[in-house]
Amino acid sequence: MRVLLTGGSGFIAAHVLDYLLEHGHSVITTVRSQEKANKIKEAHPNVSKDKLDFALVEDIAKEGAFDETVKSDPPFEAVVHTASPFHFNVTDIQKELLDPAYIGTAGILKSIKKSAQTVKRVVITSSFASIIDPFKGNWPEHTYSEADWNPMNQEQALKDAPSGYRASKTFAEKAAWDFVEKEKPNFSISTMCPPLVLGPIVHYLNSLDALNTSNQRIRDIMMGKAKDEIMPTGTYIWVDVRDLALAHVKAMEVSEAANKRFFVTAGYFSNKEIAQIIAKNFPQYKDKLPTDKTPGGDYPEGGVYKYNNKRVQEVLGVKFRPLEESIVDTVKSLQAVGA
């Protein structure tokens, strides 16, 4: 297939790109700068221009940002839209989180409908943030699935950056489903809703300072920041970035995935378990790591919500990696960039 991948230099997208190329697809990926394009290109030296090329989209929140990008010769048959902000260091929630997520998602769908009639499949990176009900706490009696929606409204979204982030993912995903319902485009959509995404960084795009938000906790534990007390886990479910990336590609390839949401999670984890895995596999960090007696970072006493991840396994055929494999590979990838 001829595929447009947005946000190609992002943590998830870099792995999606690898699977797309591995599966024989021809990809144009959007980047915010020529420098990013050069780095991706250098990392794939044996891939020809007809299999991997680039399009510059500096600001996904601009009206019509993707109008020209979706036009291609040969034309696109699928779009994988991963570009969206995930960070909490914001000063203006509306402008830095809500607008880019909402306008970026609605905008690309409009552009596809208008200028890329050949596109039949669109896969969108959403989040567990659009599934979880943040007002219910750990909610041990509940099993989350694709049927759940975060009930946040606009006013609640502006409260603080984490609320803004969760709302941005919810509003953006709802905008996508509303678009398909109202506009009846030529394409079907699938949305991917992962919780915390861990796993190896793609070395050519990352420095330790510019680490994706989810992996920062692994770096912090390695660097001794949990030695006296382990930071709270926050979200108790996770997925490896490689399994999530494969789920994106399979959702594009498998016809049964059309017009479905996918709750992409491997299961439970805690920061305490991360510390234990690092200690077991990397004895050189022993002096910086917490011990089994160190407080914090465990599961809540009253239990935590359950999850149903059957759809990803049954429809997409994705098998999830265990936590230990993911953490070990992540630590090795962080060591490669100087941790």
Tab-separated table of C-alpha atoms in Angstrom:
chain	number	residue	atom	x	y	z
A	1	MET	CA	0.000	0.000	0.000
A	2	ARG	CA	0.957	3.627	-0.459
A	3	VAL	CA	0.788	5.153	3.037
A	4	LEU	CA	0.952	8.632	4.546
A	5	LEU	CA	2.375	8.531	8.098
A	6	THR	CA	2.042	11.733	10.135
A	7	GLY	CA	4.430	12.738	12.898
A	8	GLY	CA	7.149	10.432	11.611
A	9	SER	CA	9.755	11.543	14.121
A	10	GLY	CA	7.582	10.719	17.153
A	11	PHE	CA	8.301	7.830	19.539
A	12	ILE	CA	5.393	5.668	18.307
A	13	ALA	CA	5.583	6.733	14.646
A	14	ALA	CA	9.273	5.812	14.340
A	15	HIS	CA	8.346	2.210	15.196
A	16	VAL	CA	5.250	2.333	12.947
A	17	LEU	CA	7.554	3.382	10.101
A	18	ASP	CA	9.803	0.357	10.679
A	19	TYR	CA	6.837	-2.050	10.501
A	20	LEU	CA	5.362	-0.333	7.428
A	21	LEU	CA	8.670	-0.728	5.582
A	22	GLU	CA	9.083	-4.302	6.852
A	23	HIS	CA	5.605	-5.161	5.520
A	24	GLY	CA	6.562	-3.817	2.095
A	25	HIS	CA	4.510	-0.603	2.082
A	26	SER	CA	5.600	2.619	0.403
A	27	VAL	CA	5.621	5.516	2.903
A	28	ILE	CA	5.650	9.284	2.909
A	29	THR	CA	6.065	10.563	6.442
A	30	THR	CA	5.425	14.089	7.652
A	31	VAL	CA	8.094	15.875	9.692
A	32	ARG	CA	8.249	19.323	11.255
A	33	SER	CA	11.750	20.081	9.955
A	34	GLN	CA	14.163	19.032	7.226
A	35	GLU	CA	16.663	18.103	9.941
A	36	LYS	CA	14.263	15.421	11.252
A	37	ALA	CA	13.756	14.102	7.714
A	38	ASN	CA	17.519	13.830	7.234
A	39	LYS	CA	17.898	11.855	10.473
A	40	ILE	CA	15.186	9.366	9.527
A	41	LYS	CA	16.674	9.004	6.055
A	42	GLU	CA	20.179	8.381	7.420
A	43	ALA	CA	18.780	5.648	9.669
A	44	HIS	CA	17.279	3.826	6.657
A	45	PRO	CA	20.196	3.948	4.189
A	46	ASN	CA	19.044	0.990	2.105
A	47	VAL	CA	15.487	2.231	1.556
A	48	SER	CA	14.867	3.902	-1.811
A	49	LYS	CA	12.997	7.187	-2.297
A	50	ASP	CA	9.972	5.419	-3.800
A	51	LYS	CA	9.649	3.427	-0.556
A	52	LEU	CA	10.374	6.287	1.893
A	53	ASP	CA	9.961	9.992	1.298
A	54	PHE	CA	9.093	13.056	3.368
A	55	ALA	CA	6.642	15.950	3.522
A	56	LEU	CA	7.147	19.046	5.660
A	57	VAL	CA	4.179	19.970	7.908
A	58	GLU	CA	5.416	22.497	10.453
A	59	ASP	CA	2.169	23.026	12.363
A	60	ILE	CA	-0.577	20.385	12.364
A	61	ALA	CA	-2.975	22.794	14.108
A	62	LYS	CA	-3.094	25.162	11.132
A	63	GLU	CA	-6.261	25.115	9.030
A	64	GLY	CA	-5.555	23.113	5.875
A	65	ALA	CA	-2.174	21.909	7.183
A	66	PHE	CA	-2.494	18.601	5.319
A	67	ASP	CA	-4.287	19.802	2.153
A	68	GLU	CA	-1.244	19.470	-0.099
A	69	THR	CA	0.399	16.610	1.808
A	70	VAL	CA	-2.438	14.148	1.145
A	71	LYS	CA	-1.975	14.542	-2.622
A	72	SER	CA	0.499	11.990	-3.949
A	73	ASP	CA	1.578	10.290	-7.120
A	74	PRO	CA	1.080	7.350	-6.913
A	75	PRO	CA	-1.927	8.192	-4.729
A	76	PHE	CA	-2.289	7.186	-1.087
A	77	GLU	CA	-4.438	4.223	-0.108
A	78	ALA	CA	-4.041	4.597	3.666
A	79	VAL	CA	-3.150	7.201	6.292
A	80	VAL	CA	-1.691	6.532	9.755
A	81	HIS	CA	-2.132	9.677	11.860
A	82	THR	CA	0.095	9.651	14.956
A	83	ALA	CA	0.943	13.361	15.217
A	84	SER	CA	-0.393	14.880	18.457
A	85	PRO	CA	1.172	16.575	21.476
A	86	PHE	CA	1.897	14.590	24.668
A	87	HIS	CA	3.713	16.655	27.264
A	88	PHE	CA	2.716	18.541	30.382
A	89	ASN	CA	5.035	21.555	30.208
A	90	VAL	CA	2.392	23.857	28.760
A	91	THR	CA	1.317	27.387	29.604
A	92	ASP	CA	-1.752	27.600	27.369
A	93	ILE	CA	-3.821	24.387	27.493
A	94	GLN	CA	-6.207	25.448	24.724
A	95	LYS	CA	-3.500	26.532	22.310
A	96	GLU	CA	-0.844	23.920	23.087
A	97	LEU	CA	-2.903	20.790	23.775
A	98	LEU	CA	-6.583	21.026	22.826
A	99	ASP	CA	-6.270	22.862	19.498
A	100	PRO	CA	-3.427	20.810	17.944
A	101	ALA	CA	-5.065	17.496	18.853
A	102	TYR	CA	-8.569	18.445	17.737
A	103	ILE	CA	-7.714	20.571	14.700
A	104	GLY	CA	-4.958	18.173	13.623
A	105	THR	CA	-7.293	15.161	13.629
A	106	ALA	CA	-10.375	16.854	12.149
A	107	GLY	CA	-8.119	18.714	9.693
A	108	ILE	CA	-6.437	15.654	8.231
A	109	LEU	CA	-9.777	13.881	7.753
A	110	LYS	CA	-11.164	16.931	5.911
A	111	SER	CA	-8.064	17.065	3.712
A	112	ILE	CA	-8.312	13.347	2.871
A	113	LYS	CA	-11.985	13.632	1.960
A	114	LYS	CA	-11.348	16.695	-0.194
A	115	SER	CA	-8.096	15.792	-1.934
A	116	ALA	CA	-7.349	12.062	-1.540
A	117	GLN	CA	-10.369	10.074	-2.679
A	118	THR	CA	-8.209	6.953	-3.107
A	119	VAL	CA	-7.645	6.600	0.657
A	120	LYS	CA	-9.716	3.732	2.058
A	121	ARG	CA	-8.197	3.253	5.522
A	122	VAL	CA	-7.260	5.769	8.204
A	123	VAL	CA	-5.674	4.714	11.513
A	124	ILE	CA	-5.492	7.291	14.309
A	125	THR	CA	-3.402	7.207	17.482
A	126	SER	CA	-5.746	8.012	20.338
A	127	SER	CA	-5.168	7.034	23.979
A	128	PHE	CA	-6.466	5.297	27.106
A	129	ALA	CA	-6.957	8.929	28.156
A	130	SER	CA	-10.061	8.942	25.936
A	131	ILE	CA	-11.374	5.758	27.630
A	132	ILE	CA	-10.628	6.324	31.326
A	133	ASP	CA	-13.072	8.131	33.605
A	134	PRO	CA	-10.675	10.337	35.621
A	135	PHE	CA	-13.360	11.095	38.211
A	136	LYS	CA	-13.688	7.451	39.326
A	137	GLY	CA	-10.189	6.964	40.738
A	138	ASN	CA	-8.875	3.394	40.692
A	139	TRP	CA	-12.408	1.950	40.277
A	140	PRO	CA	-11.475	-1.703	41.033
A	141	GLU	CA	-14.966	-3.030	40.260
A	142	HIS	CA	-14.875	-1.717	36.662
A	143	THR	CA	-13.473	-3.369	33.518
A	144	TYR	CA	-12.398	-0.816	30.926
A	145	SER	CA	-12.953	-1.642	27.255
A	146	GLU	CA	-13.484	0.083	23.909
A	147	ALA	CA	-17.064	0.840	25.025
A	148	ASP	CA	-15.886	3.394	27.641
A	149	TRP	CA	-15.469	7.130	27.005
A	150	ASN	CA	-13.848	9.782	29.186
A	151	PRO	CA	-16.753	12.091	30.224
A	152	MET	CA	-14.675	15.323	30.556
A	153	ASN	CA	-16.080	18.604	29.256
A	154	GLN	CA	-14.405	21.790	28.002
A	155	GLU	CA	-14.400	23.514	31.396
A	156	GLN	CA	-12.802	20.513	33.149
A	157	ALA	CA	-10.205	20.288	30.358
A	158	LEU	CA	-8.796	23.717	31.203
A	159	LYS	CA	-8.168	22.894	34.874
A	160	ASP	CA	-4.510	21.777	34.499
A	161	ALA	CA	-2.141	20.209	31.954
A	162	PRO	CA	-2.899	16.515	32.725
A	163	SER	CA	-6.643	17.264	32.409
A	164	GLY	CA	-5.935	19.166	29.203
A	165	TYR	CA	-3.990	16.242	27.786
A	166	ARG	CA	-6.705	13.684	28.611
A	167	ALA	CA	-9.393	15.943	27.176
A	168	SER	CA	-7.350	16.658	24.032
A	169	LYS	CA	-7.205	12.952	23.203
A	170	THR	CA	-10.910	12.498	23.980
A	171	PHE	CA	-12.101	15.498	21.937
A	172	ALA	CA	-9.836	14.582	19.009
A	173	GLU	CA	-11.036	10.985	18.870
A	174	LYS	CA	-14.691	12.025	19.185
A	175	ALA	CA	-14.139	14.514	16.347
A	176	ALA	CA	-12.895	11.657	14.156
A	177	TRP	CA	-15.920	9.437	14.813
A	178	ASP	CA	-18.293	12.403	14.364
A	179	PHE	CA	-16.632	13.225	11.044
A	180	VAL	CA	-17.141	9.699	9.702
A	181	GLU	CA	-20.766	9.663	10.851
A	182	LYS	CA	-21.691	13.063	9.394
A	183	GLU	CA	-19.496	13.278	6.292
A	184	LYS	CA	-19.742	9.633	5.175
A	185	PRO	CA	-16.272	9.707	3.557
A	186	ASN	CA	-14.763	7.041	1.243
A	187	PHE	CA	-12.584	5.755	4.053
A	188	SER	CA	-13.102	3.831	7.279
A	189	ILE	CA	-11.213	4.682	10.478
A	190	SER	CA	-9.668	2.692	13.313
A	191	THR	CA	-8.481	4.315	16.538
A	192	MET	CA	-5.705	2.993	18.791
A	193	CYS	CA	-6.120	3.669	22.525
A	194	PRO	CA	-2.914	2.766	24.389
A	195	PRO	CA	-2.230	3.549	28.075
A	196	LEU	CA	1.381	4.168	29.127
A	197	VAL	CA	3.691	3.359	26.202
A	198	LEU	CA	7.080	1.955	27.201
A	199	GLY	CA	9.786	0.350	25.110
A	200	PRO	CA	13.005	1.103	23.281
A	201	ILE	CA	13.573	4.576	21.930
A	202	VAL	CA	14.695	4.996	18.347
A	203	HIS	CA	18.214	6.228	18.972
A	204	TYR	CA	18.478	8.528	15.951
A	205	LEU	CA	15.663	10.770	17.203
A	206	ASN	CA	16.220	10.922	20.911
A	207	SER	CA	18.412	12.447	23.519
A	208	LEU	CA	17.951	11.677	27.201
A	209	ASP	CA	16.555	15.168	27.745
A	210	ALA	CA	13.997	14.939	24.946
A	211	LEU	CA	12.658	11.561	26.021
A	212	ASN	CA	9.008	10.703	25.431
A	213	THR	CA	7.024	11.350	28.598
A	214	SER	CA	6.237	7.681	29.325
A	215	ASN	CA	9.856	6.494	29.255
A	216	GLN	CA	11.078	9.302	31.528
A	217	ARG	CA	10.159	7.222	34.576
A	218	ILE	CA	12.582	4.470	33.490
A	219	ARG	CA	15.364	6.997	32.987
A	220	ASP	CA	14.601	8.595	36.386
A	221	ILE	CA	14.722	5.236	38.183
A	222	MET	CA	18.040	4.373	36.462
A	223	MET	CA	19.483	7.737	37.497
A	224	GLY	CA	18.688	7.284	41.181
A	225	LYS	CA	15.604	9.486	41.522
A	226	ALA	CA	13.615	6.660	43.168
A	227	LYS	CA	16.317	5.533	45.581
A	228	ASP	CA	14.654	6.874	48.738
A	229	GLU	CA	11.058	6.765	47.587
A	230	ILE	CA	9.563	5.356	44.381
A	231	MET	CA	7.336	7.819	42.530
A	232	PRO	CA	3.601	6.950	42.230
A	233	THR	CA	2.808	4.809	39.176
A	234	GLY	CA	-0.259	6.837	38.154
A	235	THR	CA	-1.537	4.690	35.279
A	236	TYR	CA	-1.272	0.988	36.113
A	237	ILE	CA	-1.504	-0.454	32.610
A	238	TRP	CA	1.022	-0.275	29.774
A	239	VAL	CA	1.972	-1.486	26.293
A	240	ASP	CA	5.291	-1.919	24.489
A	241	VAL	CA	5.736	0.605	21.687
A	242	ARG	CA	6.583	-2.152	19.187
A	243	ASP	CA	3.327	-4.024	19.860
A	244	LEU	CA	1.408	-0.761	19.580
A	245	ALA	CA	3.167	0.106	16.310
A	246	LEU	CA	2.354	-3.310	14.871
A	247	ALA	CA	-1.289	-2.845	15.931
A	248	HIS	CA	-1.426	0.393	13.886
A	249	VAL	CA	-0.094	-1.365	10.787
A	250	LYS	CA	-2.357	-4.414	11.194
A	251	ALA	CA	-5.390	-2.139	11.672
A	252	MET	CA	-4.580	-0.641	8.268
A	253	GLU	CA	-4.123	-4.060	6.638
A	254	VAL	CA	-6.960	-6.109	8.178
A	255	SER	CA	-10.423	-5.372	6.780
A	256	GLU	CA	-12.182	-6.460	10.025
A	257	ALA	CA	-10.483	-3.551	11.818
A	258	ALA	CA	-12.525	-0.966	9.888
A	259	ASN	CA	-14.527	1.451	12.046
A	260	LYS	CA	-13.382	-0.057	15.330
A	261	ARG	CA	-11.665	1.317	18.419
A	262	PHE	CA	-8.803	-0.713	19.869
A	263	PHE	CA	-7.822	-0.647	23.554
A	264	VAL	CA	-4.158	-1.616	23.162
A	265	THR	CA	-2.734	-2.755	26.500
A	266	ALA	CA	-0.486	-5.618	27.590
A	267	GLY	CA	-1.625	-5.513	31.219
A	268	TYR	CA	-0.531	-4.240	34.611
A	269	PHE	CA	2.734	-2.742	35.798
A	270	SER	CA	4.022	-0.601	38.654
A	271	ASN	CA	7.077	1.626	39.068
A	272	LYS	CA	8.215	-0.756	41.808
A	273	GLU	CA	8.238	-3.624	39.281
A	274	ILE	CA	10.249	-1.493	36.835
A	275	ALA	CA	12.863	-0.866	39.548
A	276	GLN	CA	12.989	-4.599	40.391
A	277	ILE	CA	13.458	-5.559	36.722
A	278	ILE	CA	16.293	-3.046	36.304
A	279	ALA	CA	17.957	-4.333	39.504
A	280	LYS	CA	17.686	-7.966	38.362
A	281	ASN	CA	19.061	-7.377	34.849
A	282	PHE	CA	21.492	-4.483	35.317
A	283	PRO	CA	23.505	-4.955	38.531
A	284	GLN	CA	25.662	-1.918	37.620
A	285	TYR	CA	22.792	0.369	38.726
A	286	LYS	CA	22.430	-1.278	42.141
A	287	ASP	CA	23.702	1.724	44.132
A	288	LYS	CA	21.189	4.047	42.478
A	289	LEU	CA	18.139	1.806	42.732
A	290	PRO	CA	15.547	1.392	45.472
A	291	THR	CA	15.405	-1.902	47.372
A	292	ASP	CA	12.362	-4.089	48.058
A	293	LYS	CA	11.924	-2.153	51.317
A	294	THR	CA	11.848	1.304	49.668
A	295	PRO	CA	8.382	2.882	50.017
A	296	GLY	CA	6.150	3.911	47.125
A	297	GLY	CA	5.539	2.914	43.526
A	298	ASP	CA	3.296	-0.068	44.251
A	299	TYR	CA	-0.301	-0.910	43.381
A	300	PRO	CA	-3.039	0.784	45.436
A	301	GLU	CA	-4.241	-1.187	48.458
A	302	GLY	CA	-7.871	-1.321	47.373
A	303	GLY	CA	-7.023	-2.688	43.936
A	304	VAL	CA	-7.250	-1.116	40.508
A	305	TYR	CA	-9.530	-1.170	37.434
A	306	LYS	CA	-9.588	-4.238	35.202
A	307	TYR	CA	-9.143	-4.190	31.427
A	308	ASN	CA	-10.424	-6.093	28.398
A	309	ASN	CA	-7.841	-6.256	25.591
A	310	LYS	CA	-9.368	-9.151	23.621
A	311	ARG	CA	-10.235	-7.165	20.492
A	312	VAL	CA	-6.598	-6.296	19.694
A	313	GLN	CA	-5.569	-9.927	20.029
A	314	GLU	CA	-8.538	-11.411	18.139
A	315	VAL	CA	-8.969	-8.893	15.300
A	316	LEU	CA	-5.361	-7.741	14.824
A	317	GLY	CA	-3.562	-10.887	15.981
A	318	VAL	CA	-1.111	-8.900	18.117
A	319	LYS	CA	0.623	-10.835	20.899
A	320	PHE	CA	1.877	-8.674	23.757
A	321	ARG	CA	5.454	-8.702	25.040
A	322	PRO	CA	6.021	-9.228	28.773
A	323	LEU	CA	7.033	-6.264	30.947
A	324	GLU	CA	10.530	-7.568	31.675
A	325	GLU	CA	11.463	-7.842	27.985
A	326	SER	CA	10.179	-4.335	27.353
A	327	ILE	CA	12.035	-2.740	30.285
A	328	VAL	CA	15.314	-4.541	29.484
A	329	ASP	CA	15.145	-3.386	25.843
A	330	THR	CA	14.281	0.154	26.934
A	331	VAL	CA	17.218	0.354	29.347
A	332	LYS	CA	19.575	-0.886	26.615
A	333	SER	CA	18.244	1.743	24.218
A	334	LEU	CA	18.746	4.467	26.849
A	335	GLN	CA	22.295	3.257	27.477
A	336	ALA	CA	22.926	3.653	23.738
A	337	VAL	CA	22.201	7.384	23.998
A	338	GLY	CA	24.316	7.884	27.093
A	339	ALA	CA	22.293	6.900	30.171
